[in-house]
Amino acid sequence: MKKHLRLIFSICLLLFLIAIDPSLNLWDLPLQNFTWFNIIRKGLLIAGTTWLLIEVVGRLKFYLLKRYDITQEDNLKSRKLHTQINLLEKVIVFLILLIGLGLILMSIDSIREIGIGIFASAGVVGIIIGLSAQKIVGALLAGIQIAITQPFRVDDAVLVENEWGWIEEINLTYIVVRIWDKRRLVLPSTYFLEKPFQNWTRTTADIIGSVFIYTDYTISFDALRKELTRLLESTDLWDKKVNVLQVTDAKESNLEIRILVSAKNSPTAWDLRVFIREKMIEFIQTNYPQSLPKTRVMLEGDKAAPSYKGIPSPLE
């Protein structure tokens, strides 16, 4: 009942305003005799109709999205529909408010020209908008373009401004990104059309994570691969798709070993990377402590250092 309270109230208000005219005529009090009351009634009638239309749009959106739950694991289709319908609702509400405001202004004789100008003076309005509201209109058009092209959707994992998080709100003029530490990053809609960003769940949510470990040249790669496989099979964080261990660099003092693992989504991949990094380091510490990174210095004191061009050896 509480969900429909505003809708019911708007309908009652509209019916009350419509019933005023017959009620006054019943008492031989024509509404034309009350000029200002008539103007206020017309304005309230338009405002009530506008409010009713907005509530109807909101109810339709609620019932449409009720069938698509974005909290489910496989929610790509649901997130796509939530993004489209939410932005479509905002566009429709904006147009309803604009038309309602124009009709209210047109109902008042003294300022009717302003109301007519909202609908008919597109050229003048365009010039005014172009001079004073370029950014606002640009953000509105960017929001509509995002709704159509969908470079991201609600609850997509993104990397933007060197911050990693999820798309929480998509509005006509701005986007809210919920960062992993619960901060909110608010960006204008135009940002996502002008600057590059990373979308980690554009088509699927699964992702590959990397772990780098540095060891001595004496490490056994076969033992590391066996241990990596054992660790992955022992945890539910792994989606059983990617299990790779490779030597990606060989430096003077150590080897660079890269581990690639996969998970069903970004937060799980992060937890899996941390788990593998900790356990692999513990494995090396316990079984191959001599293979931890080290710096070697070799001194051969029993041999005389050679001399060059008559320069005596430092050991002489």
PDB file of C-alpha atoms in Angstrom:
ATOM      1  CA  MET A   1       0.000   0.000   0.000  1.00  0.00           C
ATOM      2  CA  LYS A   2       2.827   2.402   0.829  1.00  0.00           C
ATOM      3  CA  LYS A   3       4.336   1.870  -2.631  1.00  0.00           C
ATOM      4  CA  HIS A   4       1.118   3.095  -4.264  1.00  0.00           C
ATOM      5  CA  LEU A   5       0.411   5.930  -1.799  1.00  0.00           C
ATOM      6  CA  ARG A   6       1.726   8.724  -4.011  1.00  0.00           C
ATOM      7  CA  LEU A   7      -0.109   7.337  -7.050  1.00  0.00           C
ATOM      8  CA  ILE A   8      -3.389   7.166  -5.112  1.00  0.00           C
ATOM      9  CA  PHE A   9      -2.883  10.668  -3.711  1.00  0.00           C
ATOM     10  CA  SER A  10      -2.192  12.122  -7.175  1.00  0.00           C
ATOM     11  CA  ILE A  11      -5.361  10.483  -8.560  1.00  0.00           C
ATOM     12  CA  CYS A  12      -7.459  11.823  -5.643  1.00  0.00           C
ATOM     13  CA  LEU A  13      -6.008  15.326  -6.128  1.00  0.00           C
ATOM     14  CA  LEU A  14      -6.803  15.219  -9.845  1.00  0.00           C
ATOM     15  CA  LEU A  15     -10.362  14.009  -9.243  1.00  0.00           C
ATOM     16  CA  PHE A  16     -10.881  16.731  -6.630  1.00  0.00           C
ATOM     17  CA  LEU A  17      -9.742  19.464  -9.033  1.00  0.00           C
ATOM     18  CA  ILE A  18     -11.961  18.090 -11.795  1.00  0.00           C
ATOM     19  CA  ALA A  19     -14.964  17.948  -9.446  1.00  0.00           C
ATOM     20  CA  ILE A  20     -14.670  21.610  -8.373  1.00  0.00           C
ATOM     21  CA  ASP A  21     -16.300  22.989 -11.530  1.00  0.00           C
ATOM     22  CA  PRO A  22     -19.511  20.863 -11.330  1.00  0.00           C
ATOM     23  CA  SER A  23     -19.740  21.525  -7.592  1.00  0.00           C
ATOM     24  CA  LEU A  24     -19.658  25.292  -8.040  1.00  0.00           C
ATOM     25  CA  ASN A  25     -22.177  25.147 -10.903  1.00  0.00           C
ATOM     26  CA  LEU A  26     -24.467  23.144  -8.644  1.00  0.00           C
ATOM     27  CA  TRP A  27     -24.453  26.073  -6.243  1.00  0.00           C
ATOM     28  CA  ASP A  28     -24.947  28.588  -9.085  1.00  0.00           C
ATOM     29  CA  LEU A  29     -21.385  29.845  -8.686  1.00  0.00           C
ATOM     30  CA  PRO A  30     -19.823  29.719 -12.166  1.00  0.00           C
ATOM     31  CA  LEU A  31     -16.090  29.324 -12.104  1.00  0.00           C
ATOM     32  CA  GLN A  32     -15.654  32.210 -14.558  1.00  0.00           C
ATOM     33  CA  ASN A  33     -16.520  34.631 -11.739  1.00  0.00           C
ATOM     34  CA  PHE A  34     -13.388  33.641  -9.837  1.00  0.00           C
ATOM     35  CA  THR A  35     -10.578  34.680 -12.183  1.00  0.00           C
ATOM     36  CA  TRP A  36      -7.552  33.975  -9.988  1.00  0.00           C
ATOM     37  CA  PHE A  37      -9.142  30.872  -8.544  1.00  0.00           C
ATOM     38  CA  ASN A  38      -9.722  29.617 -12.077  1.00  0.00           C
ATOM     39  CA  ILE A  39      -6.072  30.272 -12.996  1.00  0.00           C
ATOM     40  CA  ILE A  40      -4.821  28.499  -9.885  1.00  0.00           C
ATOM     41  CA  ARG A  41      -7.196  25.590 -10.540  1.00  0.00           C
ATOM     42  CA  LYS A  42      -5.941  25.189 -14.095  1.00  0.00           C
ATOM     43  CA  GLY A  43      -2.322  25.277 -12.916  1.00  0.00           C
ATOM     44  CA  LEU A  44      -3.004  22.717 -10.206  1.00  0.00           C
ATOM     45  CA  LEU A  45      -4.901  20.552 -12.685  1.00  0.00           C
ATOM     46  CA  ILE A  46      -1.934  20.516 -15.080  1.00  0.00           C
ATOM     47  CA  ALA A  47       0.491  19.946 -12.207  1.00  0.00           C
ATOM     48  CA  GLY A  48      -1.673  17.087 -10.877  1.00  0.00           C
ATOM     49  CA  THR A  49      -1.834  15.480 -14.310  1.00  0.00           C
ATOM     50  CA  THR A  50       1.938  15.839 -14.657  1.00  0.00           C
ATOM     51  CA  TRP A  51       2.461  14.254 -11.258  1.00  0.00           C
ATOM     52  CA  LEU A  52       0.062  11.414 -12.134  1.00  0.00           C
ATOM     53  CA  LEU A  53       1.887  10.695 -15.408  1.00  0.00           C
ATOM     54  CA  ILE A  54       5.252  10.634 -13.610  1.00  0.00           C
ATOM     55  CA  GLU A  55       3.893   8.207 -11.005  1.00  0.00           C
ATOM     56  CA  VAL A  56       2.442   5.976 -13.729  1.00  0.00           C
ATOM     57  CA  VAL A  57       5.810   5.903 -15.493  1.00  0.00           C
ATOM     58  CA  GLY A  58       7.487   5.007 -12.198  1.00  0.00           C
ATOM     59  CA  ARG A  59       5.005   2.190 -11.525  1.00  0.00           C
ATOM     60  CA  LEU A  60       5.473   0.795 -15.042  1.00  0.00           C
ATOM     61  CA  LYS A  61       9.234   0.828 -14.563  1.00  0.00           C
ATOM     62  CA  PHE A  62       8.892  -0.962 -11.226  1.00  0.00           C
ATOM     63  CA  TYR A  63       6.775  -3.772 -12.659  1.00  0.00           C
ATOM     64  CA  LEU A  64       8.982  -4.146 -15.738  1.00  0.00           C
ATOM     65  CA  LEU A  65      12.195  -4.423 -13.712  1.00  0.00           C
ATOM     66  CA  LYS A  66      10.624  -6.631 -11.042  1.00  0.00           C
ATOM     67  CA  ARG A  67      11.032  -9.620 -13.358  1.00  0.00           C
ATOM     68  CA  TYR A  68      14.757  -9.022 -13.821  1.00  0.00           C
ATOM     69  CA  ASP A  69      16.882  -9.394 -10.673  1.00  0.00           C
ATOM     70  CA  ILE A  70      20.412  -7.966 -10.912  1.00  0.00           C
ATOM     71  CA  THR A  71      21.481  -9.707  -7.691  1.00  0.00           C
ATOM     72  CA  GLN A  72      21.637 -13.063  -9.452  1.00  0.00           C
ATOM     73  CA  GLU A  73      24.970 -14.505 -10.559  1.00  0.00           C
ATOM     74  CA  ASP A  74      24.208 -14.487 -14.300  1.00  0.00           C
ATOM     75  CA  ASN A  75      22.667 -11.021 -14.550  1.00  0.00           C
ATOM     76  CA  LEU A  76      23.995  -9.623 -17.832  1.00  0.00           C
ATOM     77  CA  LYS A  77      20.529  -9.369 -19.457  1.00  0.00           C
ATOM     78  CA  SER A  78      19.001  -7.947 -16.265  1.00  0.00           C
ATOM     79  CA  ARG A  79      21.682  -5.254 -15.961  1.00  0.00           C
ATOM     80  CA  LYS A  80      21.195  -4.305 -19.613  1.00  0.00           C
ATOM     81  CA  LEU A  81      17.433  -3.851 -19.160  1.00  0.00           C
ATOM     82  CA  HIS A  82      17.860  -1.977 -15.863  1.00  0.00           C
ATOM     83  CA  THR A  83      20.212   0.476 -17.566  1.00  0.00           C
ATOM     84  CA  GLN A  84      17.957   1.080 -20.565  1.00  0.00           C
ATOM     85  CA  ILE A  85      14.681   1.373 -18.646  1.00  0.00           C
ATOM     86  CA  ASN A  86      16.113   3.610 -15.893  1.00  0.00           C
ATOM     87  CA  LEU A  87      17.531   6.065 -18.405  1.00  0.00           C
ATOM     88  CA  LEU A  88      14.375   5.912 -20.536  1.00  0.00           C
ATOM     89  CA  GLU A  89      12.327   6.754 -17.451  1.00  0.00           C
ATOM     90  CA  LYS A  90      14.501   9.810 -16.762  1.00  0.00           C
ATOM     91  CA  VAL A  91      14.103  11.047 -20.341  1.00  0.00           C
ATOM     92  CA  ILE A  92      10.302  10.601 -20.251  1.00  0.00           C
ATOM     93  CA  VAL A  93      10.016  12.334 -16.850  1.00  0.00           C
ATOM     94  CA  PHE A  94      12.118  15.241 -18.145  1.00  0.00           C
ATOM     95  CA  LEU A  95       9.835  15.635 -21.183  1.00  0.00           C
ATOM     96  CA  ILE A  96       6.671  15.389 -19.042  1.00  0.00           C
ATOM     97  CA  LEU A  97       7.959  18.111 -16.697  1.00  0.00           C
ATOM     98  CA  LEU A  98       8.945  20.314 -19.642  1.00  0.00           C
ATOM     99  CA  ILE A  99       5.528  19.959 -21.289  1.00  0.00           C
ATOM    100  CA  GLY A 100       3.733  20.465 -17.960  1.00  0.00           C
ATOM    101  CA  LEU A 101       5.662  23.657 -17.257  1.00  0.00           C
ATOM    102  CA  GLY A 102       4.870  24.962 -20.741  1.00  0.00           C
ATOM    103  CA  LEU A 103       1.161  24.231 -20.365  1.00  0.00           C
ATOM    104  CA  ILE A 104       1.035  25.966 -16.966  1.00  0.00           C
ATOM    105  CA  LEU A 105       2.674  29.063 -18.427  1.00  0.00           C
ATOM    106  CA  MET A 106       0.309  29.012 -21.423  1.00  0.00           C
ATOM    107  CA  SER A 107      -2.715  28.872 -19.104  1.00  0.00           C
ATOM    108  CA  ILE A 108      -1.813  32.283 -17.659  1.00  0.00           C
ATOM    109  CA  ASP A 109      -2.687  35.098 -20.077  1.00  0.00           C
ATOM    110  CA  SER A 110      -0.078  37.527 -18.804  1.00  0.00           C
ATOM    111  CA  ILE A 111       2.810  35.141 -19.418  1.00  0.00           C
ATOM    112  CA  ARG A 112       1.297  33.007 -22.190  1.00  0.00           C
ATOM    113  CA  GLU A 113       4.003  34.105 -24.597  1.00  0.00           C
ATOM    114  CA  ILE A 114       6.604  32.435 -22.405  1.00  0.00           C
ATOM    115  CA  GLY A 115       4.651  29.182 -22.523  1.00  0.00           C
ATOM    116  CA  ILE A 116       4.251  29.398 -26.274  1.00  0.00           C
ATOM    117  CA  GLY A 117       7.951  30.138 -26.570  1.00  0.00           C
ATOM    118  CA  ILE A 118       8.799  26.854 -24.873  1.00  0.00           C
ATOM    119  CA  PHE A 119       7.073  24.967 -27.680  1.00  0.00           C
ATOM    120  CA  ALA A 120       7.355  27.263 -30.726  1.00  0.00           C
ATOM    121  CA  SER A 121      10.572  29.275 -30.324  1.00  0.00           C
ATOM    122  CA  ALA A 122      12.966  26.411 -30.902  1.00  0.00           C
ATOM    123  CA  GLY A 123      15.463  28.685 -32.600  1.00  0.00           C
ATOM    124  CA  VAL A 124      15.592  31.202 -29.773  1.00  0.00           C
ATOM    125  CA  VAL A 125      15.719  28.458 -27.167  1.00  0.00           C
ATOM    126  CA  GLY A 126      18.498  26.801 -29.137  1.00  0.00           C
ATOM    127  CA  ILE A 127      20.552  30.005 -29.139  1.00  0.00           C
ATOM    128  CA  ILE A 128      20.014  30.532 -25.407  1.00  0.00           C
ATOM    129  CA  ILE A 129      20.908  26.938 -24.656  1.00  0.00           C
ATOM    130  CA  GLY A 130      23.935  27.123 -26.909  1.00  0.00           C
ATOM    131  CA  LEU A 131      25.257  30.190 -25.107  1.00  0.00           C
ATOM    132  CA  SER A 132      24.431  29.445 -21.494  1.00  0.00           C
ATOM    133  CA  ALA A 133      23.875  25.718 -21.108  1.00  0.00           C
ATOM    134  CA  GLN A 134      26.269  23.949 -23.443  1.00  0.00           C
ATOM    135  CA  LYS A 135      27.583  21.624 -20.768  1.00  0.00           C
ATOM    136  CA  ILE A 136      24.118  20.774 -19.468  1.00  0.00           C
ATOM    137  CA  VAL A 137      22.780  19.905 -22.905  1.00  0.00           C
ATOM    138  CA  GLY A 138      25.988  18.026 -23.713  1.00  0.00           C
ATOM    139  CA  ALA A 139      25.586  15.974 -20.536  1.00  0.00           C
ATOM    140  CA  LEU A 140      21.923  15.254 -21.367  1.00  0.00           C
ATOM    141  CA  LEU A 141      22.795  14.108 -24.886  1.00  0.00           C
ATOM    142  CA  ALA A 142      25.675  12.044 -23.504  1.00  0.00           C
ATOM    143  CA  GLY A 143      23.282  10.352 -21.071  1.00  0.00           C
ATOM    144  CA  ILE A 144      20.895   9.504 -23.896  1.00  0.00           C
ATOM    145  CA  GLN A 145      23.790   8.199 -26.009  1.00  0.00           C
ATOM    146  CA  ILE A 146      24.965   5.998 -23.121  1.00  0.00           C
ATOM    147  CA  ALA A 147      21.440   4.593 -22.818  1.00  0.00           C
ATOM    148  CA  ILE A 148      21.423   3.681 -26.517  1.00  0.00           C
ATOM    149  CA  THR A 149      24.994   2.415 -27.027  1.00  0.00           C
ATOM    150  CA  GLN A 150      25.504   1.011 -23.503  1.00  0.00           C
ATOM    151  CA  PRO A 151      29.303   1.114 -23.128  1.00  0.00           C
ATOM    152  CA  PHE A 152      28.537  -0.007 -19.571  1.00  0.00           C
ATOM    153  CA  ARG A 153      25.524  -1.073 -17.534  1.00  0.00           C
ATOM    154  CA  VAL A 154      24.388  -0.897 -13.932  1.00  0.00           C
ATOM    155  CA  ASP A 155      26.675  -3.009 -11.705  1.00  0.00           C
ATOM    156  CA  ASP A 156      29.432  -3.293 -14.337  1.00  0.00           C
ATOM    157  CA  ALA A 157      32.949  -3.469 -12.878  1.00  0.00           C
ATOM    158  CA  VAL A 158      35.021  -0.577 -14.236  1.00  0.00           C
ATOM    159  CA  LEU A 159      38.447   0.978 -13.811  1.00  0.00           C
ATOM    160  CA  VAL A 160      38.178   4.752 -14.132  1.00  0.00           C
ATOM    161  CA  GLU A 161      40.458   7.542 -12.889  1.00  0.00           C
ATOM    162  CA  ASN A 162      42.762   4.808 -11.502  1.00  0.00           C
ATOM    163  CA  GLU A 163      39.918   3.700  -9.229  1.00  0.00           C
ATOM    164  CA  TRP A 164      38.264   0.292  -9.388  1.00  0.00           C
ATOM    165  CA  GLY A 165      34.580  -0.126  -8.613  1.00  0.00           C
ATOM    166  CA  TRP A 166      31.058  -0.773  -9.902  1.00  0.00           C
ATOM    167  CA  ILE A 167      28.573   1.397 -11.787  1.00  0.00           C
ATOM    168  CA  GLU A 168      25.975   2.228  -9.143  1.00  0.00           C
ATOM    169  CA  GLU A 169      23.818   4.912 -10.803  1.00  0.00           C
ATOM    170  CA  ILE A 170      23.385   6.001 -14.410  1.00  0.00           C
ATOM    171  CA  ASN A 171      21.645   9.372 -14.652  1.00  0.00           C
ATOM    172  CA  LEU A 172      21.123  11.695 -17.593  1.00  0.00           C
ATOM    173  CA  THR A 173      23.858  14.118 -16.560  1.00  0.00           C
ATOM    174  CA  TYR A 174      26.156  12.122 -14.251  1.00  0.00           C
ATOM    175  CA  ILE A 175      27.334   8.616 -13.387  1.00  0.00           C
ATOM    176  CA  VAL A 176      28.023   7.295  -9.875  1.00  0.00           C
ATOM    177  CA  VAL A 177      30.780   4.689  -9.459  1.00  0.00           C
ATOM    178  CA  ARG A 178      30.851   2.737  -6.172  1.00  0.00           C
ATOM    179  CA  ILE A 179      34.554   2.239  -5.422  1.00  0.00           C
ATOM    180  CA  TRP A 180      35.754  -0.944  -3.740  1.00  0.00           C
ATOM    181  CA  ASP A 181      36.348   0.862  -0.413  1.00  0.00           C
ATOM    182  CA  LYS A 182      32.726   2.197  -0.438  1.00  0.00           C
ATOM    183  CA  ARG A 183      33.598   5.687  -1.633  1.00  0.00           C
ATOM    184  CA  ARG A 184      31.506   7.158  -4.474  1.00  0.00           C
ATOM    185  CA  LEU A 185      33.090   8.644  -7.582  1.00  0.00           C
ATOM    186  CA  VAL A 186      30.690  10.995  -9.388  1.00  0.00           C
ATOM    187  CA  LEU A 187      31.547  11.788 -12.998  1.00  0.00           C
ATOM    188  CA  PRO A 188      29.663  13.710 -15.727  1.00  0.00           C
ATOM    189  CA  SER A 189      28.145  11.617 -18.492  1.00  0.00           C
ATOM    190  CA  THR A 190      30.385  13.312 -21.041  1.00  0.00           C
ATOM    191  CA  TYR A 191      33.467  11.892 -19.303  1.00  0.00           C
ATOM    192  CA  PHE A 192      32.724   8.368 -20.516  1.00  0.00           C
ATOM    193  CA  LEU A 193      32.385   9.551 -24.117  1.00  0.00           C
ATOM    194  CA  GLU A 194      35.561  11.642 -24.122  1.00  0.00           C
ATOM    195  CA  LYS A 195      38.046   9.608 -22.060  1.00  0.00           C
ATOM    196  CA  PRO A 196      39.031   5.925 -22.082  1.00  0.00           C
ATOM    197  CA  PHE A 197      38.036   3.623 -19.231  1.00  0.00           C
ATOM    198  CA  GLN A 198      38.142  -0.107 -18.570  1.00  0.00           C
ATOM    199  CA  ASN A 199      34.966  -2.209 -18.392  1.00  0.00           C
ATOM    200  CA  TRP A 200      35.756  -5.592 -16.835  1.00  0.00           C
ATOM    201  CA  THR A 201      32.256  -7.025 -17.319  1.00  0.00           C
ATOM    202  CA  ARG A 202      31.338  -5.759 -20.799  1.00  0.00           C
ATOM    203  CA  THR A 203      30.311  -9.187 -22.105  1.00  0.00           C
ATOM    204  CA  THR A 204      31.057 -11.598 -19.236  1.00  0.00           C
ATOM    205  CA  ALA A 205      31.978 -11.220 -15.582  1.00  0.00           C
ATOM    206  CA  ASP A 206      34.782 -13.809 -15.506  1.00  0.00           C
ATOM    207  CA  ILE A 207      38.306 -12.409 -15.457  1.00  0.00           C
ATOM    208  CA  ILE A 208      41.942 -13.539 -15.395  1.00  0.00           C
ATOM    209  CA  GLY A 209      44.172 -12.419 -12.533  1.00  0.00           C
ATOM    210  CA  SER A 210      47.963 -12.381 -12.402  1.00  0.00           C
ATOM    211  CA  VAL A 211      50.398 -13.036  -9.545  1.00  0.00           C
ATOM    212  CA  PHE A 212      54.116 -12.266  -9.772  1.00  0.00           C
ATOM    213  CA  ILE A 213      56.694 -14.094  -7.639  1.00  0.00           C
ATOM    214  CA  TYR A 214      60.469 -13.531  -7.635  1.00  0.00           C
ATOM    215  CA  THR A 215      62.831 -16.419  -6.827  1.00  0.00           C
ATOM    216  CA  ASP A 216      66.410 -17.580  -7.194  1.00  0.00           C
ATOM    217  CA  TYR A 217      67.623 -19.541 -10.224  1.00  0.00           C
ATOM    218  CA  THR A 218      67.672 -22.768  -8.202  1.00  0.00           C
ATOM    219  CA  ILE A 219      63.881 -23.076  -7.897  1.00  0.00           C
ATOM    220  CA  SER A 220      62.081 -26.135  -9.301  1.00  0.00           C
ATOM    221  CA  PHE A 221      59.393 -25.059 -11.780  1.00  0.00           C
ATOM    222  CA  ASP A 222      57.716 -28.467 -11.880  1.00  0.00           C
ATOM    223  CA  ALA A 223      57.265 -28.391  -8.101  1.00  0.00           C
ATOM    224  CA  LEU A 224      55.768 -24.899  -8.306  1.00  0.00           C
ATOM    225  CA  ARG A 225      53.299 -25.968 -11.015  1.00  0.00           C
ATOM    226  CA  LYS A 226      52.196 -29.003  -8.996  1.00  0.00           C
ATOM    227  CA  GLU A 227      51.685 -26.872  -5.911  1.00  0.00           C
ATOM    228  CA  LEU A 228      49.757 -24.243  -7.881  1.00  0.00           C
ATOM    229  CA  THR A 229      47.406 -26.910  -9.264  1.00  0.00           C
ATOM    230  CA  ARG A 230      46.892 -28.375  -5.785  1.00  0.00           C
ATOM    231  CA  LEU A 231      46.071 -24.961  -4.333  1.00  0.00           C
ATOM    232  CA  LEU A 232      43.612 -24.091  -7.092  1.00  0.00           C
ATOM    233  CA  GLU A 233      41.787 -27.391  -6.766  1.00  0.00           C
ATOM    234  CA  SER A 234      41.476 -26.852  -3.012  1.00  0.00           C
ATOM    235  CA  THR A 235      39.566 -23.545  -3.238  1.00  0.00           C
ATOM    236  CA  ASP A 236      36.121 -22.571  -4.534  1.00  0.00           C
ATOM    237  CA  LEU A 237      37.492 -19.217  -5.712  1.00  0.00           C
ATOM    238  CA  TRP A 238      38.878 -20.797  -8.897  1.00  0.00           C
ATOM    239  CA  ASP A 239      36.504 -21.343 -11.826  1.00  0.00           C
ATOM    240  CA  LYS A 240      38.665 -24.203 -13.225  1.00  0.00           C
ATOM    241  CA  LYS A 241      39.478 -22.424 -16.488  1.00  0.00           C
ATOM    242  CA  VAL A 242      42.970 -20.883 -16.347  1.00  0.00           C
ATOM    243  CA  ASN A 243      45.986 -22.391 -14.530  1.00  0.00           C
ATOM    244  CA  VAL A 244      49.303 -21.107 -15.889  1.00  0.00           C
ATOM    245  CA  LEU A 245      52.783 -20.677 -14.389  1.00  0.00           C
ATOM    246  CA  GLN A 246      55.498 -19.150 -16.602  1.00  0.00           C
ATOM    247  CA  VAL A 247      58.930 -17.590 -16.237  1.00  0.00           C
ATOM    248  CA  THR A 248      58.445 -14.162 -17.795  1.00  0.00           C
ATOM    249  CA  ASP A 249      61.866 -12.633 -17.061  1.00  0.00           C
ATOM    250  CA  ALA A 250      65.369 -13.644 -16.000  1.00  0.00           C
ATOM    251  CA  LYS A 251      67.381 -10.908 -14.303  1.00  0.00           C
ATOM    252  CA  GLU A 252      70.908 -10.894 -12.885  1.00  0.00           C
ATOM    253  CA  SER A 253      69.772 -11.651  -9.355  1.00  0.00           C
ATOM    254  CA  ASN A 254      66.387 -13.398  -9.664  1.00  0.00           C
ATOM    255  CA  LEU A 255      63.697 -14.897 -11.859  1.00  0.00           C
ATOM    256  CA  GLU A 256      60.276 -13.377 -12.466  1.00  0.00           C
ATOM    257  CA  ILE A 257      57.511 -15.991 -12.350  1.00  0.00           C
ATOM    258  CA  ARG A 258      54.024 -15.052 -13.486  1.00  0.00           C
ATOM    259  CA  ILE A 259      50.969 -17.042 -12.399  1.00  0.00           C
ATOM    260  CA  LEU A 260      47.674 -16.664 -14.278  1.00  0.00           C
ATOM    261  CA  VAL A 261      44.421 -17.791 -12.654  1.00  0.00           C
ATOM    262  CA  SER A 262      40.774 -17.170 -13.493  1.00  0.00           C
ATOM    263  CA  ALA A 263      37.655 -16.490 -11.426  1.00  0.00           C
ATOM    264  CA  LYS A 264      33.958 -15.866 -11.982  1.00  0.00           C
ATOM    265  CA  ASN A 265      34.162 -12.118 -11.281  1.00  0.00           C
ATOM    266  CA  SER A 266      36.532  -9.338 -10.263  1.00  0.00           C
ATOM    267  CA  PRO A 267      36.138  -9.480  -6.440  1.00  0.00           C
ATOM    268  CA  THR A 268      36.628 -13.254  -6.478  1.00  0.00           C
ATOM    269  CA  ALA A 269      39.690 -12.889  -8.711  1.00  0.00           C
ATOM    270  CA  TRP A 270      41.206 -10.453  -6.204  1.00  0.00           C
ATOM    271  CA  ASP A 271      40.682 -12.894  -3.315  1.00  0.00           C
ATOM    272  CA  LEU A 272      42.088 -15.750  -5.403  1.00  0.00           C
ATOM    273  CA  ARG A 273      45.233 -13.778  -6.298  1.00  0.00           C
ATOM    274  CA  VAL A 274      45.864 -12.949  -2.641  1.00  0.00           C
ATOM    275  CA  PHE A 275      45.331 -16.602  -1.643  1.00  0.00           C
ATOM    276  CA  ILE A 276      47.706 -17.956  -4.301  1.00  0.00           C
ATOM    277  CA  ARG A 277      50.390 -15.368  -3.556  1.00  0.00           C
ATOM    278  CA  GLU A 278      50.403 -16.154   0.172  1.00  0.00           C
ATOM    279  CA  LYS A 279      50.372 -19.946  -0.231  1.00  0.00           C
ATOM    280  CA  MET A 280      53.033 -20.026  -2.933  1.00  0.00           C
ATOM    281  CA  ILE A 281      55.376 -17.915  -0.829  1.00  0.00           C
ATOM    282  CA  GLU A 282      54.778 -20.211   2.152  1.00  0.00           C
ATOM    283  CA  PHE A 283      55.521 -23.228  -0.068  1.00  0.00           C
ATOM    284  CA  ILE A 284      58.846 -21.749  -1.186  1.00  0.00           C
ATOM    285  CA  GLN A 285      59.786 -20.759   2.360  1.00  0.00           C
ATOM    286  CA  THR A 286      59.090 -24.284   3.655  1.00  0.00           C
ATOM    287  CA  ASN A 287      60.404 -26.478   0.824  1.00  0.00           C
ATOM    288  CA  TYR A 288      62.887 -24.296  -1.069  1.00  0.00           C
ATOM    289  CA  PRO A 289      64.273 -21.712   1.343  1.00  0.00           C
ATOM    290  CA  GLN A 290      67.557 -21.674  -0.576  1.00  0.00           C
ATOM    291  CA  SER A 291      65.637 -20.473  -3.643  1.00  0.00           C
ATOM    292  CA  LEU A 292      64.421 -17.241  -2.120  1.00  0.00           C
ATOM    293  CA  PRO A 293      65.838 -14.152  -3.857  1.00  0.00           C
ATOM    294  CA  LYS A 294      69.420 -13.457  -2.872  1.00  0.00           C
ATOM    295  CA  THR A 295      72.428 -11.421  -3.917  1.00  0.00           C
ATOM    296  CA  ARG A 296      75.715 -13.304  -4.469  1.00  0.00           C
ATOM    297  CA  VAL A 297      79.215 -11.962  -3.771  1.00  0.00           C
ATOM    298  CA  MET A 298      82.179 -14.234  -4.641  1.00  0.00           C
ATOM    299  CA  LEU A 299      85.643 -13.501  -3.239  1.00  0.00           C
ATOM    300  CA  GLU A 300      88.620 -15.542  -4.398  1.00  0.00           C
ATOM    301  CA  GLY A 301      91.306 -14.472  -1.969  1.00  0.00           C
ATOM    302  CA  ASP A 302      93.715 -17.341  -2.735  1.00  0.00           C
ATOM    303  CA  LYS A 303      94.367 -16.169  -6.286  1.00  0.00           C
ATOM    304  CA  ALA A 304      96.406 -13.146  -7.207  1.00  0.00           C
ATOM    305  CA  ALA A 305      94.467 -10.572  -9.137  1.00  0.00           C
ATOM    306  CA  PRO A 306      95.998  -9.857 -12.555  1.00  0.00           C
ATOM    307  CA  SER A 307      97.789  -6.610 -13.275  1.00  0.00           C
ATOM    308  CA  TYR A 308      97.408  -4.602 -16.458  1.00  0.00           C
ATOM    309  CA  LYS A 309      99.992  -2.408 -18.202  1.00  0.00           C
ATOM    310  CA  GLY A 310     102.403  -2.419 -15.307  1.00  0.00           C
ATOM    311  CA  ILE A 311      99.786  -1.581 -12.728  1.00  0.00           C
ATOM    312  CA  PRO A 312     100.438  -3.744  -9.664  1.00  0.00           C
ATOM    313  CA  SER A 313      97.764  -6.039  -8.382  1.00  0.00           C
ATOM    314  CA  PRO A 314      95.831  -4.699  -5.365  1.00  0.00           C
ATOM    315  CA  LEU A 315      96.700  -7.961  -3.582  1.00  0.00           C
ATOM    316  CA  GLU A 316     100.459  -7.413  -3.901  1.00  0.00           C
TER     317      GLU A 316
END
